[in-house]
């Protein structure tokens, strides 16, 4: 029986800083509104009260948070006003991710995320904000021993994917020969940041955050001020919008450069180790047996210059922040290098296959399909804003051209052990799936497709997650039958 332990005291500072950072905008809004309605003391009393409350809650939370390793379980007790207990059996733990923020690096501690099959997407089952490396390694060793004990049962029973793979601990990984198979220079990181297109994400995050305070923000006054501003001239309005997007784009570039700084991919034994981050260093060890598939994405800009991004579909939760494609294996890589990198870390996959395109009779369907959604709204808006609104009609042939590009890049490929599906509208997306990882395959035909002897294929490697699947529309029925025969035969092997 181990003694109850507390997190490193620096976790108090880390939690307080995080909460105060999240509260900056609400504090500013409260001060602005309160200054007009109450007194000048408002802008002193409110921030002071919030800071004191945050500090007190942070200290009390640290005192009441304890953890211990006992009887094959990680046992955590926490809660300020309501005492909660959480017991996590070692055999349920699928892996541990370790990261270091700025404060953690200063004091030589790490942040540990404990992952299980049952945790919600984007959330770890348990988080130890600040523990020593020795304690993190001890937890990993105990979990590894629990996995090894379960190995005797696995040798008798069929192997269960939810309990068979677990990343080795840091000590074991360090003892194995590491092979750096991919890294990025400063210039390449800058290219990733510039071509990521994250400006809309920054603006959306700001809008969503501000909308949470609709009770305090004087929207009517802001709306009237906006009307007056627009009335001064369309030129100033357009310039303001452009400046907002430029500012959001610069913020996005900075965020991505900090995120992908010092990006390296190593191979240590049967684990892929991905390290990245400037202020918060993250290091994730991914067992190769838990890789469910590979996704290669080419956005419009990167494709022009012969670059792409490579993602791993991983059977995990908070490791990949809720998105099955957010574990980035190569943020930016020349397309000619992808096959060699994959061969170095995941030799079971092969990317050198010719794709079979949809039949020519499907071309018109690809070109017309985008018009289903654009034709009516574009025509209505063009009519009401005529004569200049008629320029919007140019969107229709542009959309049809992108539909034609979708037809050109769509395709499929199979080998004895692998299925690859490629699709495109704006971005080209290719999914590579091993036959023993495919959980389900669906073939669908609507009335229009049946008239042309066409159909749609959709293959899934992780149930319940839309991103962990590949799909190609309007393939020849004979091709679909070939894929079905391949899948039906190999599933029994």
PDB file of N, CA and C in Angstrom, residues 369-456:
ATOM      1  N   UNK A 369     -22.633  17.960 -58.969  1.00  0.00           N
ATOM      2  CA  UNK A 369     -22.947  17.800 -57.553  1.00  0.00           C
ATOM      3  C   UNK A 369     -22.776  19.090 -56.736  1.00  0.00           C
ATOM      4  N   UNK A 370     -21.707  19.891 -56.890  1.00  0.00           N
ATOM      5  CA  UNK A 370     -21.614  21.131 -56.098  1.00  0.00           C
ATOM      6  C   UNK A 370     -22.721  22.130 -56.379  1.00  0.00           C
ATOM      7  N   UNK A 371     -23.314  22.058 -57.571  1.00  0.00           N
ATOM      8  CA  UNK A 371     -24.365  23.004 -57.930  1.00  0.00           C
ATOM      9  C   UNK A 371     -25.662  22.728 -57.179  1.00  0.00           C
ATOM     10  N   UNK A 372     -25.841  21.524 -56.661  1.00  0.00           N
ATOM     11  CA  UNK A 372     -27.050  21.214 -55.911  1.00  0.00           C
ATOM     12  C   UNK A 372     -27.236  22.182 -54.745  1.00  0.00           C
ATOM     13  N   UNK A 373     -26.132  22.570 -54.111  1.00  0.00           N
ATOM     14  CA  UNK A 373     -26.207  23.402 -52.916  1.00  0.00           C
ATOM     15  C   UNK A 373     -26.037  24.893 -53.234  1.00  0.00           C
ATOM     16  N   UNK A 374     -25.396  25.206 -54.350  1.00  0.00           N
ATOM     17  CA  UNK A 374     -25.083  26.608 -54.637  1.00  0.00           C
ATOM     18  C   UNK A 374     -26.073  27.293 -55.577  1.00  0.00           C
ATOM     19  N   UNK A 375     -26.684  26.525 -56.457  1.00  0.00           N
ATOM     20  CA  UNK A 375     -27.476  27.134 -57.531  1.00  0.00           C
ATOM     21  C   UNK A 375     -28.569  28.053 -57.002  1.00  0.00           C
ATOM     22  N   UNK A 376     -29.432  27.566 -56.124  1.00  0.00           N
ATOM     23  CA  UNK A 376     -30.563  28.363 -55.645  1.00  0.00           C
ATOM     24  C   UNK A 376     -30.118  29.573 -54.822  1.00  0.00           C
ATOM     25  N   UNK A 377     -29.276  29.428 -53.768  1.00  0.00           N
ATOM     26  CA  UNK A 377     -28.897  30.619 -53.000  1.00  0.00           C
ATOM     27  C   UNK A 377     -28.122  31.645 -53.807  1.00  0.00           C
ATOM     28  N   UNK A 378     -27.238  31.194 -54.712  1.00  0.00           N
ATOM     29  CA  UNK A 378     -26.475  32.145 -55.517  1.00  0.00           C
ATOM     30  C   UNK A 378     -27.397  32.923 -56.449  1.00  0.00           C
ATOM     31  N   UNK A 379     -28.361  32.252 -57.060  1.00  0.00           N
ATOM     32  CA  UNK A 379     -29.293  32.935 -57.965  1.00  0.00           C
ATOM     33  C   UNK A 379     -30.151  33.958 -57.216  1.00  0.00           C
ATOM     34  N   UNK A 380     -30.597  33.594 -56.016  1.00  0.00           N
ATOM     35  CA  UNK A 380     -31.431  34.518 -55.238  1.00  0.00           C
ATOM     36  C   UNK A 380     -30.640  35.763 -54.852  1.00  0.00           C
ATOM     37  N   UNK A 381     -29.424  35.555 -54.329  1.00  0.00           N
ATOM     38  CA  UNK A 381     -28.599  36.699 -53.918  1.00  0.00           C
ATOM     39  C   UNK A 381     -28.212  37.547 -55.127  1.00  0.00           C
ATOM     40  N   UNK A 382     -27.879  36.909 -56.240  1.00  0.00           N
ATOM     41  CA  UNK A 382     -27.511  37.656 -57.445  1.00  0.00           C
ATOM     42  C   UNK A 382     -28.675  38.508 -57.939  1.00  0.00           C
ATOM     43  N   UNK A 383     -29.875  38.003 -57.813  1.00  0.00           N
ATOM     44  CA  UNK A 383     -31.064  38.769 -58.256  1.00  0.00           C
ATOM     45  C   UNK A 383     -31.299  39.989 -57.371  1.00  0.00           C
ATOM     46  N   UNK A 384     -31.198  39.812 -56.052  1.00  0.00           N
ATOM     47  CA  UNK A 384     -31.498  40.909 -55.133  1.00  0.00           C
ATOM     48  C   UNK A 384     -30.398  41.969 -55.133  1.00  0.00           C
ATOM     49  N   UNK A 385     -29.173  41.588 -55.494  1.00  0.00           N
ATOM     50  CA  UNK A 385     -28.066  42.549 -55.484  1.00  0.00           C
ATOM     51  C   UNK A 385     -27.664  42.988 -56.890  1.00  0.00           C
ATOM     52  N   UNK A 386     -28.544  42.742 -57.870  1.00  0.00           N
ATOM     53  CA  UNK A 386     -28.199  43.116 -59.224  1.00  0.00           C
ATOM     54  C   UNK A 386     -28.034  44.640 -59.321  1.00  0.00           C
ATOM     55  N   UNK A 387     -27.174  45.190 -60.184  1.00  0.00           N
ATOM     56  CA  UNK A 387     -26.488  44.430 -61.246  1.00  0.00           C
ATOM     57  C   UNK A 387     -25.171  43.782 -60.789  1.00  0.00           C
ATOM     58  N   UNK A 388     -24.532  44.373 -59.731  1.00  0.00           N
ATOM     59  CA  UNK A 388     -23.228  43.835 -59.324  1.00  0.00           C
ATOM     60  C   UNK A 388     -23.354  42.419 -58.759  1.00  0.00           C
ATOM     61  N   UNK A 389     -24.505  42.102 -58.209  1.00  0.00           N
ATOM     62  CA  UNK A 389     -24.685  40.768 -57.659  1.00  0.00           C
ATOM     63  C   UNK A 389     -24.614  39.672 -58.707  1.00  0.00           C
ATOM     64  N   UNK A 390     -24.814  40.050 -59.988  1.00  0.00           N
ATOM     65  CA  UNK A 390     -24.740  39.044 -61.048  1.00  0.00           C
ATOM     66  C   UNK A 390     -23.342  38.437 -61.164  1.00  0.00           C
ATOM     67  N   UNK A 391     -22.341  39.133 -60.605  1.00  0.00           N
ATOM     68  CA  UNK A 391     -20.989  38.580 -60.619  1.00  0.00           C
ATOM     69  C   UNK A 391     -20.897  37.294 -59.802  1.00  0.00           C
ATOM     70  N   UNK A 392     -21.840  37.135 -58.858  1.00  0.00           N
ATOM     71  CA  UNK A 392     -21.839  35.921 -58.044  1.00  0.00           C
ATOM     72  C   UNK A 392     -22.097  34.671 -58.880  1.00  0.00           C
ATOM     73  N   UNK A 393     -22.696  34.868 -60.043  1.00  0.00           N
ATOM     74  CA  UNK A 393     -22.961  33.712 -60.902  1.00  0.00           C
ATOM     75  C   UNK A 393     -21.667  33.042 -61.368  1.00  0.00           C
ATOM     76  N   UNK A 394     -20.566  33.776 -61.273  1.00  0.00           N
ATOM     77  CA  UNK A 394     -19.278  33.177 -61.623  1.00  0.00           C
ATOM     78  C   UNK A 394     -18.888  32.059 -60.667  1.00  0.00           C
ATOM     79  N   UNK A 395     -19.504  32.041 -59.473  1.00  0.00           N
ATOM     80  CA  UNK A 395     -19.215  30.970 -58.521  1.00  0.00           C
ATOM     81  C   UNK A 395     -19.664  29.609 -59.043  1.00  0.00           C
ATOM     82  N   UNK A 396     -20.679  29.609 -59.889  1.00  0.00           N
ATOM     83  CA  UNK A 396     -21.223  28.337 -60.372  1.00  0.00           C
ATOM     84  C   UNK A 396     -20.233  27.580 -61.256  1.00  0.00           C
ATOM     85  N   UNK A 397     -19.650  28.212 -62.287  1.00  0.00           N
ATOM     86  CA  UNK A 397     -18.647  27.456 -63.069  1.00  0.00           C
ATOM     87  C   UNK A 397     -17.405  27.123 -62.250  1.00  0.00           C
ATOM     88  N   UNK A 398     -17.054  27.986 -61.281  1.00  0.00           N
ATOM     89  CA  UNK A 398     -15.903  27.675 -60.426  1.00  0.00           C
ATOM     90  C   UNK A 398     -16.170  26.425 -59.592  1.00  0.00           C
ATOM     91  N   UNK A 399     -17.383  26.339 -59.028  1.00  0.00           N
ATOM     92  CA  UNK A 399     -17.743  25.160 -58.235  1.00  0.00           C
ATOM     93  C   UNK A 399     -17.766  23.919 -59.106  1.00  0.00           C
ATOM     94  N   UNK A 400     -18.252  24.072 -60.338  1.00  0.00           N
ATOM     95  CA  UNK A 400     -18.282  22.923 -61.247  1.00  0.00           C
ATOM     96  C   UNK A 400     -16.868  22.476 -61.602  1.00  0.00           C
ATOM     97  N   UNK A 401     -15.938  23.439 -61.712  1.00  0.00           N
ATOM     98  CA  UNK A 401     -14.550  23.088 -62.010  1.00  0.00           C
ATOM     99  C   UNK A 401     -13.932  22.311 -60.841  1.00  0.00           C
ATOM    100  N   UNK A 402     -14.219  22.733 -59.606  1.00  0.00           N
ATOM    101  CA  UNK A 402     -13.721  21.990 -58.448  1.00  0.00           C
ATOM    102  C   UNK A 402     -14.330  20.588 -58.406  1.00  0.00           C
ATOM    103  N   UNK A 403     -15.568  20.467 -58.875  1.00  0.00           N
ATOM    104  CA  UNK A 403     -16.169  19.145 -58.987  1.00  0.00           C
ATOM    105  C   UNK A 403     -15.416  18.280 -59.986  1.00  0.00           C
ATOM    106  N   UNK A 404     -14.971  18.895 -61.078  1.00  0.00           N
ATOM    107  CA  UNK A 404     -14.188  18.159 -62.070  1.00  0.00           C
ATOM    108  C   UNK A 404     -12.848  17.707 -61.477  1.00  0.00           C
ATOM    109  N   UNK A 405     -12.220  18.588 -60.664  1.00  0.00           N
ATOM    110  CA  UNK A 405     -10.979  18.206 -60.000  1.00  0.00           C
ATOM    111  C   UNK A 405     -11.213  17.052 -59.027  1.00  0.00           C
ATOM    112  N   UNK A 406     -12.381  17.068 -58.385  1.00  0.00           N
ATOM    113  CA  UNK A 406     -12.715  15.957 -57.489  1.00  0.00           C
ATOM    114  C   UNK A 406     -12.773  14.646 -58.247  1.00  0.00           C
ATOM    115  N   UNK A 407     -13.315  14.709 -59.445  1.00  0.00           N
ATOM    116  CA  UNK A 407     -13.385  13.506 -60.289  1.00  0.00           C
ATOM    117  C   UNK A 407     -11.987  13.038 -60.678  1.00  0.00           C
ATOM    118  N   UNK A 408     -11.117  13.961 -61.036  1.00  0.00           N
ATOM    119  CA  UNK A 408      -9.774  13.600 -61.500  1.00  0.00           C
ATOM    120  C   UNK A 408      -8.940  12.936 -60.403  1.00  0.00           C
ATOM    121  N   UNK A 409      -9.125  13.382 -59.161  1.00  0.00           N
ATOM    122  CA  UNK A 409      -8.268  12.876 -58.085  1.00  0.00           C
ATOM    123  C   UNK A 409      -8.899  11.728 -57.311  1.00  0.00           C
ATOM    124  N   UNK A 410     -10.183  11.468 -57.493  1.00  0.00           N
ATOM    125  CA  UNK A 410     -10.822  10.368 -56.765  1.00  0.00           C
ATOM    126  C   UNK A 410     -10.291   9.034 -57.283  1.00  0.00           C
ATOM    127  N   UNK A 411     -10.242   8.049 -56.392  1.00  0.00           N
ATOM    128  CA  UNK A 411      -9.798   6.737 -56.826  1.00  0.00           C
ATOM    129  C   UNK A 411      -9.643   5.769 -55.672  1.00  0.00           C
ATOM    130  N   UNK A 412      -9.304   4.530 -56.009  1.00  0.00           N
ATOM    131  CA  UNK A 412      -9.133   3.481 -55.010  1.00  0.00           C
ATOM    132  C   UNK A 412      -8.003   2.551 -55.440  1.00  0.00           C
ATOM    133  N   UNK A 413      -7.486   1.824 -54.454  1.00  0.00           N
ATOM    134  CA  UNK A 413      -6.412   0.884 -54.734  1.00  0.00           C
ATOM    135  C   UNK A 413      -6.419  -0.194 -53.663  1.00  0.00           C
ATOM    136  N   UNK A 414      -6.203  -1.437 -54.055  1.00  0.00           N
ATOM    137  CA  UNK A 414      -6.121  -2.527 -53.090  1.00  0.00           C
ATOM    138  C   UNK A 414      -4.891  -3.372 -53.388  1.00  0.00           C
ATOM    139  N   UNK A 415      -4.375  -3.973 -52.318  1.00  0.00           N
ATOM    140  CA  UNK A 415      -3.323  -4.970 -52.436  1.00  0.00           C
ATOM    141  C   UNK A 415      -3.777  -6.173 -51.619  1.00  0.00           C
ATOM    142  N   UNK A 416      -2.885  -7.094 -51.380  1.00  0.00           N
ATOM    143  CA  UNK A 416      -3.267  -8.274 -50.613  1.00  0.00           C
ATOM    144  C   UNK A 416      -3.680  -7.931 -49.185  1.00  0.00           C
ATOM    145  N   UNK A 417      -3.206  -6.814 -48.666  1.00  0.00           N
ATOM    146  CA  UNK A 417      -3.416  -6.520 -47.254  1.00  0.00           C
ATOM    147  C   UNK A 417      -3.832  -5.078 -46.982  1.00  0.00           C
ATOM    148  N   UNK A 418      -4.013  -4.261 -48.000  1.00  0.00           N
ATOM    149  CA  UNK A 418      -4.263  -2.836 -47.777  1.00  0.00           C
ATOM    150  C   UNK A 418      -5.278  -2.278 -48.758  1.00  0.00           C
ATOM    151  N   UNK A 419      -6.111  -1.361 -48.244  1.00  0.00           N
ATOM    152  CA  UNK A 419      -7.065  -0.611 -49.064  1.00  0.00           C
ATOM    153  C   UNK A 419      -6.729   0.872 -48.954  1.00  0.00           C
ATOM    154  N   UNK A 420      -6.727   1.564 -50.084  1.00  0.00           N
ATOM    155  CA  UNK A 420      -6.488   3.007 -50.110  1.00  0.00           C
ATOM    156  C   UNK A 420      -7.637   3.681 -50.846  1.00  0.00           C
ATOM    157  N   UNK A 421      -8.192   4.733 -50.246  1.00  0.00           N
ATOM    158  CA  UNK A 421      -9.292   5.494 -50.837  1.00  0.00           C
ATOM    159  C   UNK A 421      -8.883   6.959 -50.910  1.00  0.00           C
ATOM    160  N   UNK A 422      -9.080   7.568 -52.081  1.00  0.00           N
ATOM    161  CA  UNK A 422      -8.680   8.971 -52.268  1.00  0.00           C
ATOM    162  C   UNK A 422      -9.868   9.783 -52.765  1.00  0.00           C
ATOM    163  N   UNK A 423     -10.045  10.958 -52.175  1.00  0.00           N
ATOM    164  CA  UNK A 423     -11.150  11.845 -52.555  1.00  0.00           C
ATOM    165  C   UNK A 423     -10.667  13.290 -52.501  1.00  0.00           C
ATOM    166  N   UNK A 424     -11.450  14.172 -53.094  1.00  0.00           N
ATOM    167  CA  UNK A 424     -11.074  15.585 -53.102  1.00  0.00           C
ATOM    168  C   UNK A 424     -12.289  16.458 -53.361  1.00  0.00           C
ATOM    169  N   UNK A 425     -12.310  17.626 -52.700  1.00  0.00           N
ATOM    170  CA  UNK A 425     -13.079  18.761 -53.194  1.00  0.00           C
ATOM    171  C   UNK A 425     -12.123  19.951 -53.229  1.00  0.00           C
ATOM    172  N   UNK A 426     -11.857  20.567 -52.079  1.00  0.00           N
ATOM    173  CA  UNK A 426     -10.810  21.583 -52.038  1.00  0.00           C
ATOM    174  C   UNK A 426      -9.451  20.939 -51.773  1.00  0.00           C
ATOM    175  N   UNK A 427      -9.423  19.998 -50.828  1.00  0.00           N
ATOM    176  CA  UNK A 427      -8.180  19.326 -50.463  1.00  0.00           C
ATOM    177  C   UNK A 427      -8.220  17.863 -50.896  1.00  0.00           C
ATOM    178  N   UNK A 428      -7.062  17.338 -51.250  1.00  0.00           N
ATOM    179  CA  UNK A 428      -6.948  15.917 -51.580  1.00  0.00           C
ATOM    180  C   UNK A 428      -6.710  15.155 -50.280  1.00  0.00           C
ATOM    181  N   UNK A 429      -7.483  14.095 -50.059  1.00  0.00           N
ATOM    182  CA  UNK A 429      -7.388  13.312 -48.826  1.00  0.00           C
ATOM    183  C   UNK A 429      -7.318  11.831 -49.204  1.00  0.00           C
ATOM    184  N   UNK A 430      -6.223  11.178 -48.808  1.00  0.00           N
ATOM    185  CA  UNK A 430      -6.017   9.766 -49.101  1.00  0.00           C
ATOM    186  C   UNK A 430      -5.888   9.003 -47.797  1.00  0.00           C
ATOM    187  N   UNK A 431      -6.688   7.956 -47.643  1.00  0.00           N
ATOM    188  CA  UNK A 431      -6.689   7.147 -46.428  1.00  0.00           C
ATOM    189  C   UNK A 431      -6.170   5.758 -46.764  1.00  0.00           C
ATOM    190  N   UNK A 432      -5.165   5.308 -46.009  1.00  0.00           N
ATOM    191  CA  UNK A 432      -4.593   3.973 -46.178  1.00  0.00           C
ATOM    192  C   UNK A 432      -4.981   3.126 -44.972  1.00  0.00           C
ATOM    193  N   UNK A 433      -5.593   1.963 -45.218  1.00  0.00           N
ATOM    194  CA  UNK A 433      -6.104   1.099 -44.151  1.00  0.00           C
ATOM    195  C   UNK A 433      -5.681  -0.335 -44.393  1.00  0.00           C
ATOM    196  N   UNK A 434      -5.123  -0.961 -43.371  1.00  0.00           N
ATOM    197  CA  UNK A 434      -4.815  -2.386 -43.465  1.00  0.00           C
ATOM    198  C   UNK A 434      -6.103  -3.189 -43.357  1.00  0.00           C
ATOM    199  N   UNK A 435      -6.155  -4.334 -44.033  1.00  0.00           N
ATOM    200  CA  UNK A 435      -7.387  -5.118 -44.075  1.00  0.00           C
ATOM    201  C   UNK A 435      -7.826  -5.578 -42.690  1.00  0.00           C
ATOM    202  N   UNK A 436      -6.862  -5.885 -41.789  1.00  0.00           N
ATOM    203  CA  UNK A 436      -7.239  -6.365 -40.459  1.00  0.00           C
ATOM    204  C   UNK A 436      -7.596  -5.240 -39.512  1.00  0.00           C
ATOM    205  N   UNK A 437      -7.523  -3.979 -39.986  1.00  0.00           N
ATOM    206  CA  UNK A 437      -7.928  -2.836 -39.172  1.00  0.00           C
ATOM    207  C   UNK A 437      -9.304  -2.297 -39.577  1.00  0.00           C
ATOM    208  N   UNK A 438      -9.784  -2.685 -40.724  1.00  0.00           N
ATOM    209  CA  UNK A 438     -11.079  -2.181 -41.186  1.00  0.00           C
ATOM    210  C   UNK A 438     -12.195  -2.816 -40.363  1.00  0.00           C
ATOM    211  N   UNK A 439     -12.959  -1.997 -39.671  1.00  0.00           N
ATOM    212  CA  UNK A 439     -14.029  -2.508 -38.823  1.00  0.00           C
ATOM    213  C   UNK A 439     -15.338  -2.671 -39.580  1.00  0.00           C
ATOM    214  N   UNK A 440     -15.560  -1.819 -40.549  1.00  0.00           N
ATOM    215  CA  UNK A 440     -16.800  -1.948 -41.328  1.00  0.00           C
ATOM    216  C   UNK A 440     -16.590  -1.343 -42.703  1.00  0.00           C
ATOM    217  N   UNK A 441     -17.360  -1.857 -43.665  1.00  0.00           N
ATOM    218  CA  UNK A 441     -17.312  -1.335 -45.019  1.00  0.00           C
ATOM    219  C   UNK A 441     -18.739  -1.255 -45.548  1.00  0.00           C
ATOM    220  N   UNK A 442     -19.090  -0.119 -46.112  1.00  0.00           N
ATOM    221  CA  UNK A 442     -20.465   0.110 -46.567  1.00  0.00           C
ATOM    222  C   UNK A 442     -20.476   0.466 -48.042  1.00  0.00           C
ATOM    223  N   UNK A 443     -21.384  -0.149 -48.771  1.00  0.00           N
ATOM    224  CA  UNK A 443     -21.601   0.158 -50.181  1.00  0.00           C
ATOM    225  C   UNK A 443     -23.032   0.676 -50.320  1.00  0.00           C
ATOM    226  N   UNK A 444     -23.183   1.850 -50.901  1.00  0.00           N
ATOM    227  CA  UNK A 444     -24.510   2.466 -51.008  1.00  0.00           C
ATOM    228  C   UNK A 444     -24.775   2.893 -52.448  1.00  0.00           C
ATOM    229  N   UNK A 445     -26.070   2.887 -52.814  1.00  0.00           N
ATOM    230  CA  UNK A 445     -26.470   3.241 -54.176  1.00  0.00           C
ATOM    231  C   UNK A 445     -27.781   4.019 -54.083  1.00  0.00           C
ATOM    232  N   UNK A 446     -27.794   5.248 -54.597  1.00  0.00           N
ATOM    233  CA  UNK A 446     -29.075   5.937 -54.708  1.00  0.00           C
ATOM    234  C   UNK A 446     -29.664   5.700 -56.096  1.00  0.00           C
ATOM    235  N   UNK A 447     -30.840   6.262 -56.317  1.00  0.00           N
ATOM    236  CA  UNK A 447     -31.560   5.979 -57.566  1.00  0.00           C
ATOM    237  C   UNK A 447     -30.786   6.473 -58.783  1.00  0.00           C
ATOM    238  N   UNK A 448     -30.167   7.657 -58.671  1.00  0.00           N
ATOM    239  CA  UNK A 448     -29.430   8.222 -59.796  1.00  0.00           C
ATOM    240  C   UNK A 448     -28.169   7.400 -60.081  1.00  0.00           C
ATOM    241  N   UNK A 449     -27.525   6.913 -59.019  1.00  0.00           N
ATOM    242  CA  UNK A 449     -26.342   6.087 -59.224  1.00  0.00           C
ATOM    243  C   UNK A 449     -26.689   4.757 -59.871  1.00  0.00           C
ATOM    244  N   UNK A 450     -27.787   4.164 -59.473  1.00  0.00           N
ATOM    245  CA  UNK A 450     -28.172   2.875 -60.033  1.00  0.00           C
ATOM    246  C   UNK A 450     -28.427   2.970 -61.538  1.00  0.00           C
ATOM    247  N   UNK A 451     -28.939   4.108 -61.992  1.00  0.00           N
ATOM    248  CA  UNK A 451     -29.177   4.282 -63.430  1.00  0.00           C
ATOM    249  C   UNK A 451     -27.870   4.251 -64.214  1.00  0.00           C
ATOM    250  N   UNK A 452     -26.773   4.659 -63.586  1.00  0.00           N
ATOM    251  CA  UNK A 452     -25.473   4.699 -64.253  1.00  0.00           C
ATOM    252  C   UNK A 452     -24.567   3.541 -63.823  1.00  0.00           C
ATOM    253  N   UNK A 453     -25.109   2.603 -63.045  1.00  0.00           N
ATOM    254  CA  UNK A 453     -24.324   1.477 -62.517  1.00  0.00           C
ATOM    255  C   UNK A 453     -23.134   1.973 -61.702  1.00  0.00           C
ATOM    256  N   UNK A 454     -23.425   2.920 -60.830  1.00  0.00           N
ATOM    257  CA  UNK A 454     -22.411   3.504 -59.956  1.00  0.00           C
ATOM    258  C   UNK A 454     -22.791   3.276 -58.499  1.00  0.00           C
ATOM    259  N   UNK A 455     -21.841   3.514 -57.602  1.00  0.00           N
ATOM    260  CA  UNK A 455     -22.110   3.379 -56.173  1.00  0.00           C
ATOM    261  C   UNK A 455     -21.030   4.076 -55.360  1.00  0.00           C
ATOM    262  N   UNK A 456     -21.237   4.117 -54.048  1.00  0.00           N
ATOM    263  CA  UNK A 456     -20.328   4.785 -53.116  1.00  0.00           C
ATOM    264  C   UNK A 456     -19.772   3.770 -52.130  1.00  0.00           C
TER     265      UNK A 456
END
